[in-house]
């Protein structure tokens, strides 16, 4: 395996990461470059990431790229790292004795039906890791698998071969051994669609999400000791608190988001996002932001995470709204699948966790409004929310409560009888400082609908 400078530096600085990302280059098709160098995805080269994916969470790898760009090679590399994964590929249909060796319109349809059924079975059996390898040139060709991921709560990891090579019809023709013509490759490349996610962020595995819900519910219960909170929320006992909010099924710490599809694509294809894509990060939750309509965890953003933060500039585009853009591509109701809520599970004992570590606060350590993101944990009933507006709301509230250095002073908090520290913010909002900092491992990827 080729040496990788990111691996050699366990805790790289933001400057180091920026340099490594900037140094990335595209390779020539058919060259003798080691595949480990070409496909240096974090989910293949980073030991902590590989361990995290092997042991935690539900992930679906979607391998896509034009013919002749190394999809089979990449599939072998991913399968080698994750041997327990279910592997689904339409081409495998033709390797079976019952399949016709001749590829026709009918046999190709049967091959994709075969691939989809394998993926169906893997999802229904709750197989934690699934690998799907097809060309997936257009959105509709991969939509079936995105639907499965949304329905069964899988986190998608895109493994795209095209972005690793300098691809033209000429280079594909030169690298072709099947006797295909130039016109075929030109047509195929014209079909390619970049599919940016609706957002990028750090995704929690189900066990850690459940544990965080447990901590959040206990925080809400502790607020019963605040008379103002009780009056405004009309909650006077812990049983009522349990039923006030519904927990979000999928928990993501937001990194990048834009309503303009072109802006989001630019962010998604940037060197830094592509370099760190699919990497395991340890995020740290410092507290909770609570309003009448929802509850969010406040997450500290370190210097490397900050490189991945993005907010689109085009906030008022009529024709580039992401939901309209995705609907134009034939999307179904996956957005609503991802936004599903579940009832809070009231437990006297904490549930099993995968990676959570609780840490004591250092003296004079607090929340810095300028170095934060959030995880939307819960909402009132099934109320819809717009993540861009929520980010602006949380940011404005934190800065309103902070000093000129962006710090929220300890003097801003009121300590309740139970020991919970609460900052009463503007317009019926509460900021709760977590009794202990909560460190959780997460995977940086995108939300695809």
Coordinates of C-alpha atoms in Angstrom, one line a residue:
X1 CA 0.0 0.0 0.0
X2 CA 1.3 3.4 -0.9
X3 CA 2.4 5.7 1.9
X4 CA 0.0 8.5 2.6
X5 CA 1.1 11.7 4.4
X6 CA -2.4 12.1 6.0
X7 CA -2.0 8.8 7.6
X8 CA 1.4 9.6 8.9
X9 CA 0.2 12.7 10.7
X10 CA -2.5 11.5 13.2
X11 CA -3.7 15.0 14.0
X12 CA -2.9 17.1 10.9
X13 CA -3.3 20.9 11.1
X14 CA -5.7 22.7 8.9
X15 CA -2.8 24.1 6.9
X16 CA -1.4 20.6 6.3
X17 CA -4.8 19.3 5.2
X18 CA -5.3 22.3 2.8
X19 CA -1.9 21.7 1.2
X20 CA -2.6 18.0 0.7
X21 CA -6.0 18.7 -0.8
X22 CA -4.6 21.4 -3.1
X23 CA -1.9 19.0 -4.3
X24 CA -4.4 16.5 -5.6
X25 CA -4.2 15.9 -9.4
X26 CA -6.1 13.9 -12.0
X27 CA -4.5 10.9 -13.5
X28 CA -4.2 9.7 -17.1
X29 CA -6.4 6.7 -18.0
X30 CA -4.3 3.6 -18.7
X31 CA -1.2 4.8 -16.9
X32 CA 0.8 2.5 -14.6
X33 CA 0.0 4.5 -11.4
X34 CA -0.7 2.3 -8.4
X35 CA -4.5 2.1 -7.8
X36 CA -3.8 2.8 -4.1
X37 CA -2.5 6.2 -5.2
X38 CA -5.4 6.9 -7.7
X39 CA -8.2 5.8 -5.3
X40 CA -6.8 7.3 -2.1
X41 CA -10.3 7.7 -0.5
X42 CA -10.3 8.2 3.2
X43 CA -12.5 5.1 3.6
X44 CA -9.7 3.0 2.1
X45 CA -6.5 4.6 3.5
X46 CA -7.5 6.0 6.9
X47 CA -7.3 3.3 9.6
X48 CA -9.6 5.0 12.0
X49 CA -12.2 5.5 9.3
X50 CA -12.0 1.9 8.1
X51 CA -12.4 0.6 11.6
X52 CA -15.4 2.9 12.2
X53 CA -17.2 1.8 9.1
X54 CA -16.4 -1.9 9.8
X55 CA -17.8 -1.7 13.3
X56 CA -20.5 0.9 13.3
X57 CA -23.4 2.3 11.3
X58 CA -25.2 1.4 8.2
X59 CA -23.4 2.4 5.0
X60 CA -24.2 2.0 1.3
X61 CA -21.3 2.5 -1.1
X62 CA -22.5 3.6 -4.6
X63 CA -19.7 3.2 -7.1
X64 CA -20.2 5.2 -10.3
X65 CA -18.2 6.3 -13.3
X66 CA -18.0 6.1 -17.1
X67 CA -17.0 2.8 -18.7
X68 CA -13.3 2.1 -18.5
X69 CA -12.5 4.3 -15.5
X70 CA -11.6 1.6 -13.0
X71 CA -14.9 0.8 -11.3
X72 CA -14.1 -2.9 -11.0
X73 CA -10.7 -2.1 -9.5
X74 CA -12.3 0.3 -7.0
X75 CA -14.9 -2.4 -6.2
X76 CA -12.2 -4.9 -5.4
X77 CA -10.4 -2.5 -3.2
X78 CA -13.6 -1.6 -1.2
X79 CA -14.6 -5.3 -1.0
X80 CA -11.2 -6.2 0.3
X81 CA -11.5 -3.6 3.1
X82 CA -15.0 -4.5 3.9
X83 CA -15.4 -8.3 3.2
X84 CA -18.7 -8.6 5.2
X85 CA -20.4 -6.2 2.8
X86 CA -23.1 -7.3 0.4
X87 CA -21.9 -6.7 -3.2
X88 CA -24.4 -5.9 -5.9
X89 CA -23.5 -5.4 -9.5
X90 CA -25.5 -5.8 -12.7
X91 CA -22.5 -7.3 -14.6
X92 CA -22.5 -10.2 -12.2
X93 CA -25.8 -11.4 -13.8
X94 CA -23.9 -12.4 -16.9
X95 CA -21.4 -14.4 -14.9
X96 CA -24.2 -16.8 -13.8
X97 CA -24.9 -19.9 -15.8
X98 CA -28.6 -19.0 -16.2
X99 CA -27.8 -15.7 -18.0
X100 CA -27.6 -15.2 -21.7
X101 CA -24.0 -14.3 -22.7
X102 CA -25.4 -11.9 -25.3
X103 CA -26.1 -8.4 -24.1
X104 CA -29.3 -7.0 -25.4
X105 CA -31.9 -4.5 -24.2
X106 CA -33.8 -7.3 -22.5
X107 CA -30.8 -9.0 -20.9
X108 CA -29.5 -5.6 -19.6
X109 CA -32.9 -5.0 -18.0
X110 CA -32.8 -8.4 -16.4
X111 CA -29.2 -7.7 -15.1
X112 CA -30.3 -4.6 -13.4
X113 CA -33.4 -6.3 -11.9
X114 CA -31.0 -8.9 -10.6
X115 CA -28.8 -6.2 -9.0
X116 CA -31.8 -4.4 -7.4
X117 CA -33.1 -7.6 -5.9
X118 CA -29.8 -8.3 -4.3
X119 CA -29.8 -4.8 -2.8
X120 CA -33.4 -5.3 -1.7
X121 CA -32.5 -8.5 0.1
X122 CA -29.5 -6.9 1.8
X123 CA -31.5 -4.0 3.1
X124 CA -34.4 -6.1 4.3
X125 CA -31.9 -8.3 6.2
X126 CA -30.4 -5.2 7.8
X127 CA -27.0 -5.9 6.3
X128 CA -24.8 -3.1 7.7
X129 CA -22.6 -2.6 4.6
X130 CA -23.7 -2.7 1.0
X131 CA -21.7 -2.0 -2.1
X132 CA -23.4 -1.2 -5.4
X133 CA -21.3 -1.0 -8.6
X134 CA -22.8 0.2 -11.8
X135 CA -22.0 3.0 -14.3
X136 CA -24.8 5.2 -12.8
X137 CA -24.2 7.9 -15.4
X138 CA -27.5 9.6 -14.7
X139 CA -29.5 10.3 -11.6
X140 CA -32.4 8.1 -12.5
X141 CA -30.0 5.1 -12.9
X142 CA -29.1 5.3 -9.3
X143 CA -32.4 6.5 -7.9
X144 CA -33.5 3.1 -6.9
X145 CA -30.6 2.7 -4.5
X146 CA -31.0 6.2 -3.1
X147 CA -34.6 5.3 -2.4
X148 CA -33.5 2.1 -0.6
X149 CA -31.0 4.1 1.5
X150 CA -33.7 6.6 2.5
X151 CA -36.2 3.9 3.4
X152 CA -33.8 1.7 5.4
X153 CA -31.8 4.6 6.9
X154 CA -28.5 3.9 5.3
X155 CA -25.8 6.6 5.0
X156 CA -24.6 6.8 1.4
X157 CA -20.9 7.0 0.4
X158 CA -20.4 8.0 -3.2
X159 CA -17.3 6.4 -4.8
X160 CA -16.9 8.2 -8.1
X161 CA -14.1 7.1 -10.4
X162 CA -14.6 10.0 -12.9
X163 CA -13.2 12.6 -10.6
X164 CA -9.9 10.8 -10.3
X165 CA -9.0 10.8 -14.0
X166 CA -8.6 13.3 -16.9
X167 CA -11.4 11.8 -18.9
X168 CA -12.2 12.6 -22.6
X169 CA -13.8 10.4 -25.3
X170 CA -10.3 10.1 -26.8
X171 CA -8.8 8.8 -23.6
X172 CA -11.7 6.3 -23.1
X173 CA -11.3 5.1 -26.7
X174 CA -7.5 4.6 -26.2
X175 CA -8.1 2.6 -23.0
X176 CA -10.9 0.5 -24.6
X177 CA -10.4 -3.3 -25.2
X178 CA -13.9 -4.1 -26.3
X179 CA -13.9 -2.6 -29.8
X180 CA -16.2 0.2 -29.0
X181 CA -16.2 3.3 -31.1
X182 CA -15.5 7.0 -30.4
X183 CA -19.1 8.0 -30.8
X184 CA -20.1 5.6 -28.0
X185 CA -17.8 7.2 -25.5
X186 CA -18.7 10.7 -26.6
X187 CA -22.4 9.9 -26.1
X188 CA -21.8 8.3 -22.7
X189 CA -19.8 11.3 -21.4
X190 CA -22.6 13.6 -22.5
X191 CA -24.9 11.6 -20.3
X192 CA -22.9 12.1 -17.2
X193 CA -24.6 14.0 -14.4
X194 CA -22.9 15.4 -11.4
X195 CA -25.1 14.6 -8.4
X196 CA -24.3 16.9 -5.5
X197 CA -25.9 16.1 -2.1
X198 CA -28.5 18.3 -0.6
X199 CA -26.1 19.0 2.2
X200 CA -22.7 17.8 3.5
X201 CA -22.1 16.9 7.1
X202 CA -21.0 14.5 9.8
X203 CA -23.3 11.5 10.2
X204 CA -23.9 9.7 13.5
X205 CA -24.3 5.9 13.7
X206 CA -27.7 4.6 15.1
X207 CA -26.3 3.6 18.5
X208 CA -24.7 7.0 19.1
X209 CA -27.8 8.8 17.8
X210 CA -29.9 6.8 20.3
X211 CA -27.5 7.7 23.1
X212 CA -27.5 11.3 22.3
X213 CA -31.3 11.3 22.3
X214 CA -31.2 9.8 25.8
X215 CA -28.9 12.7 27.0
X216 CA -31.1 15.3 25.2
X217 CA -34.2 14.0 26.9
X218 CA -32.6 14.1 30.3
X219 CA -31.6 17.7 29.5
X220 CA -35.2 18.6 28.7
X221 CA -36.4 17.0 31.9
X222 CA -33.8 19.0 33.9
X223 CA -35.4 22.2 32.6
X224 CA -38.6 21.5 34.5
X225 CA -36.7 23.3 37.3
X226 CA -36.8 26.6 35.3
X227 CA -40.1 28.3 36.0
X228 CA -40.1 30.3 32.9
X229 CA -39.5 27.2 30.7
X230 CA -42.4 25.5 32.4
X231 CA -44.8 28.4 31.8
X232 CA -43.9 28.9 28.2
X233 CA -43.8 25.3 27.2
X234 CA -46.7 24.4 29.5
X235 CA -44.7 21.4 30.8
X236 CA -44.8 20.7 34.5
X237 CA -43.7 17.1 34.9
X238 CA -41.2 14.8 33.2
X239 CA -43.9 12.6 31.5
X240 CA -45.2 15.6 29.6
X241 CA -41.6 16.5 28.5
X242 CA -41.2 13.0 26.9
X243 CA -44.1 13.6 24.6
X244 CA -43.5 17.3 23.7
X245 CA -40.8 16.7 21.0
X246 CA -40.2 13.9 18.6
X247 CA -36.6 12.8 17.9
X248 CA -35.1 13.0 14.4
X249 CA -34.3 9.5 13.1
X250 CA -31.2 10.6 11.1
X251 CA -28.8 12.8 12.9
X252 CA -26.3 15.0 11.0
X253 CA -23.9 17.8 12.1
X254 CA -24.3 20.3 9.3
X255 CA -21.2 21.3 7.2
X256 CA -22.2 22.6 3.8
X257 CA -25.6 23.7 2.5
X258 CA -26.9 25.9 -0.4
X259 CA -30.3 26.3 -2.0
X260 CA -28.6 27.0 -5.3
X261 CA -27.7 23.7 -7.0
X262 CA -24.7 25.1 -8.9
X263 CA -23.2 26.5 -5.6
X264 CA -23.7 23.2 -3.9
X265 CA -22.0 21.3 -6.8
X266 CA -19.1 23.7 -6.6
X267 CA -18.7 23.1 -2.9
X268 CA -19.1 19.3 -3.3
X269 CA -16.5 19.1 -6.0
X270 CA -14.0 21.3 -4.3
X271 CA -10.6 19.8 -3.5
X272 CA -11.1 20.0 0.3
X273 CA -14.4 18.2 0.3
X274 CA -13.3 15.5 -2.1
X275 CA -10.1 15.0 -0.1
X276 CA -11.8 14.6 3.3
X277 CA -15.0 12.9 1.9
X278 CA -15.7 9.6 3.6
X279 CA -13.4 10.3 6.6
X280 CA -14.2 9.6 10.2
X281 CA -14.2 12.7 12.5
X282 CA -14.6 13.0 16.2
X283 CA -17.1 15.8 16.9
X284 CA -17.7 17.3 20.3
X285 CA -21.1 18.4 21.5
X286 CA -21.0 21.3 24.0
X287 CA -24.7 22.0 24.7
X288 CA -28.2 22.3 23.4
X289 CA -30.3 25.1 21.8
X290 CA -34.0 24.7 22.6
X291 CA -37.0 26.6 21.2
X292 CA -40.8 26.0 21.1
X293 CA -40.4 24.2 17.8
X294 CA -37.2 22.2 18.2
X295 CA -34.0 21.1 19.9
X296 CA -30.5 21.1 18.5
X297 CA -27.1 20.0 19.8
X298 CA -24.4 22.6 19.6
X299 CA -21.2 21.2 18.1
X300 CA -17.7 22.6 18.4
X301 CA -16.0 23.2 15.0
X302 CA -12.3 22.6 15.0
X303 CA -9.9 24.0 12.4
X304 CA -10.1 21.1 10.0
X305 CA -13.9 20.9 10.3
X306 CA -14.0 24.6 9.5
X307 CA -12.5 23.9 6.1
X308 CA -15.6 22.0 5.2
X309 CA -18.1 24.6 6.4
X310 CA -20.1 26.2 3.6
X311 CA -23.1 28.4 3.2
X312 CA -24.4 29.3 -0.2
X313 CA -24.4 33.0 -1.2
X314 CA -27.4 32.9 -3.5
X315 CA -30.2 32.9 -0.9
X316 CA -33.0 34.2 -3.1
X317 CA -32.7 32.3 -6.3
X318 CA -36.2 31.5 -7.8
X319 CA -35.1 28.9 -10.2
X320 CA -32.2 27.2 -8.4
X321 CA -34.0 26.0 -5.2
X322 CA -32.5 22.6 -4.5
X323 CA -35.9 20.9 -4.0
X324 CA -37.0 22.1 -7.4
X325 CA -33.7 21.0 -8.9
X326 CA -34.0 17.5 -7.4
X327 CA -37.7 17.2 -8.3
X328 CA -36.9 18.0 -11.9
X329 CA -34.6 15.0 -11.9
X330 CA -37.6 12.8 -10.9
X331 CA -37.1 12.5 -7.1
X332 CA -39.7 10.9 -5.0
X333 CA -40.4 11.6 -1.3
X334 CA -36.9 10.8 0.0
X335 CA -36.5 14.2 1.7
X336 CA -39.4 13.2 3.9
X337 CA -38.0 9.8 4.6
X338 CA -34.7 11.4 5.8
X339 CA -36.7 13.9 8.0
X340 CA -38.7 11.2 9.7
X341 CA -39.1 11.5 13.4
X342 CA -39.5 8.8 16.1
X343 CA -40.9 9.0 19.7
X344 CA -38.3 9.7 22.4
X345 CA -37.6 6.5 24.3
X346 CA -37.8 7.2 28.0
X347 CA -35.1 5.1 29.7
X348 CA -33.8 5.1 33.3
X349 CA -30.5 3.6 32.2
X350 CA -28.5 4.9 29.2
X351 CA -28.6 2.8 26.0
X352 CA -25.6 1.1 24.6
X353 CA -23.3 3.5 22.8
X354 CA -20.8 2.9 20.0
X355 CA -18.2 5.7 20.3
X356 CA -19.5 8.3 22.8
X357 CA -17.0 9.6 25.4
X358 CA -18.0 12.0 28.1
X359 CA -15.3 14.6 29.2
X360 CA -15.1 17.1 32.0
X361 CA -15.0 20.8 31.2
X362 CA -11.7 22.6 31.6
X363 CA -11.6 25.7 33.8
X364 CA -13.0 28.8 31.9
X365 CA -13.9 26.6 28.9
X366 CA -17.1 27.4 27.2
X367 CA -19.0 27.7 23.9
X368 CA -17.6 29.9 21.2
X369 CA -20.4 31.2 18.9
X370 CA -18.0 31.6 16.0
X371 CA -16.8 28.0 16.0
X372 CA -20.1 26.1 16.1
X373 CA -22.3 23.9 14.0
X374 CA -25.4 21.9 15.1
X375 CA -27.3 18.6 15.0
X376 CA -31.1 19.0 14.7
X377 CA -32.1 16.5 17.4
X378 CA -35.9 16.9 17.8
X379 CA -38.9 18.9 16.6
X380 CA -42.4 19.6 17.7
X381 CA -44.7 16.9 16.2
X382 CA -43.9 16.4 12.5
X383 CA -43.3 20.0 11.8
X384 CA -41.1 20.5 8.7
X385 CA -38.0 22.7 9.0
X386 CA -35.6 24.3 6.5
X387 CA -32.0 23.6 7.6
X388 CA -30.6 26.8 6.1
X389 CA -33.1 29.0 8.1
X390 CA -32.4 26.9 11.2
X391 CA -28.6 27.5 10.9
X392 CA -29.2 31.2 10.6
X393 CA -31.5 31.2 13.7
X394 CA -29.1 29.3 15.9
X395 CA -26.1 31.4 14.8
X396 CA -28.0 34.7 15.5
X397 CA -29.1 33.4 18.9
X398 CA -25.5 32.3 19.9
X399 CA -24.0 35.6 18.8
X400 CA -26.6 37.6 20.6
X401 CA -25.7 35.9 23.8
X402 CA -21.9 36.1 23.3
X403 CA -19.3 38.7 24.1
X404 CA -17.2 40.6 21.6
X405 CA -14.9 37.6 21.3
X406 CA -17.7 35.3 20.4
X407 CA -17.6 33.5 23.8
X408 CA -20.7 32.9 25.8
X409 CA -19.7 34.0 29.3
X410 CA -20.3 31.8 32.3
X411 CA -22.1 34.8 33.9
X412 CA -24.8 34.4 31.2
X413 CA -25.9 31.0 32.7
X414 CA -28.3 30.4 35.5
X415 CA -27.7 27.2 37.5
X416 CA -30.8 25.3 38.3
X417 CA -31.3 23.2 41.5
X418 CA -30.4 20.1 39.6
X419 CA -27.1 21.6 38.5
X420 CA -28.1 22.3 34.9
X421 CA -26.6 25.5 33.5
X422 CA -29.1 27.5 31.4
X423 CA -28.8 30.7 29.4
X424 CA -32.1 32.3 28.7
X425 CA -31.9 33.7 25.2
X426 CA -34.1 36.0 23.1
X427 CA -37.6 35.1 22.0
X428 CA -38.2 32.0 24.2
X429 CA -34.9 30.3 23.5
X430 CA -32.7 28.4 25.9
X431 CA -29.1 27.4 25.6
X432 CA -28.1 24.6 28.0
X433 CA -24.4 23.9 28.7
X434 CA -23.9 20.2 28.7
X435 CA -22.9 18.8 32.1
X436 CA -20.0 17.1 30.3
X437 CA -18.6 17.5 26.8
X438 CA -19.8 14.7 24.5
X439 CA -17.3 13.4 22.0
X440 CA -18.7 11.2 19.2
X441 CA -17.2 9.6 16.1
X442 CA -19.0 10.5 12.8
X443 CA -18.5 10.1 9.1
X444 CA -18.2 13.1 6.7
X445 CA -20.3 12.5 3.6
X446 CA -23.4 13.9 1.9
X447 CA -27.2 13.5 2.1
X448 CA -28.5 12.3 -1.2
X449 CA -32.1 12.3 -2.1

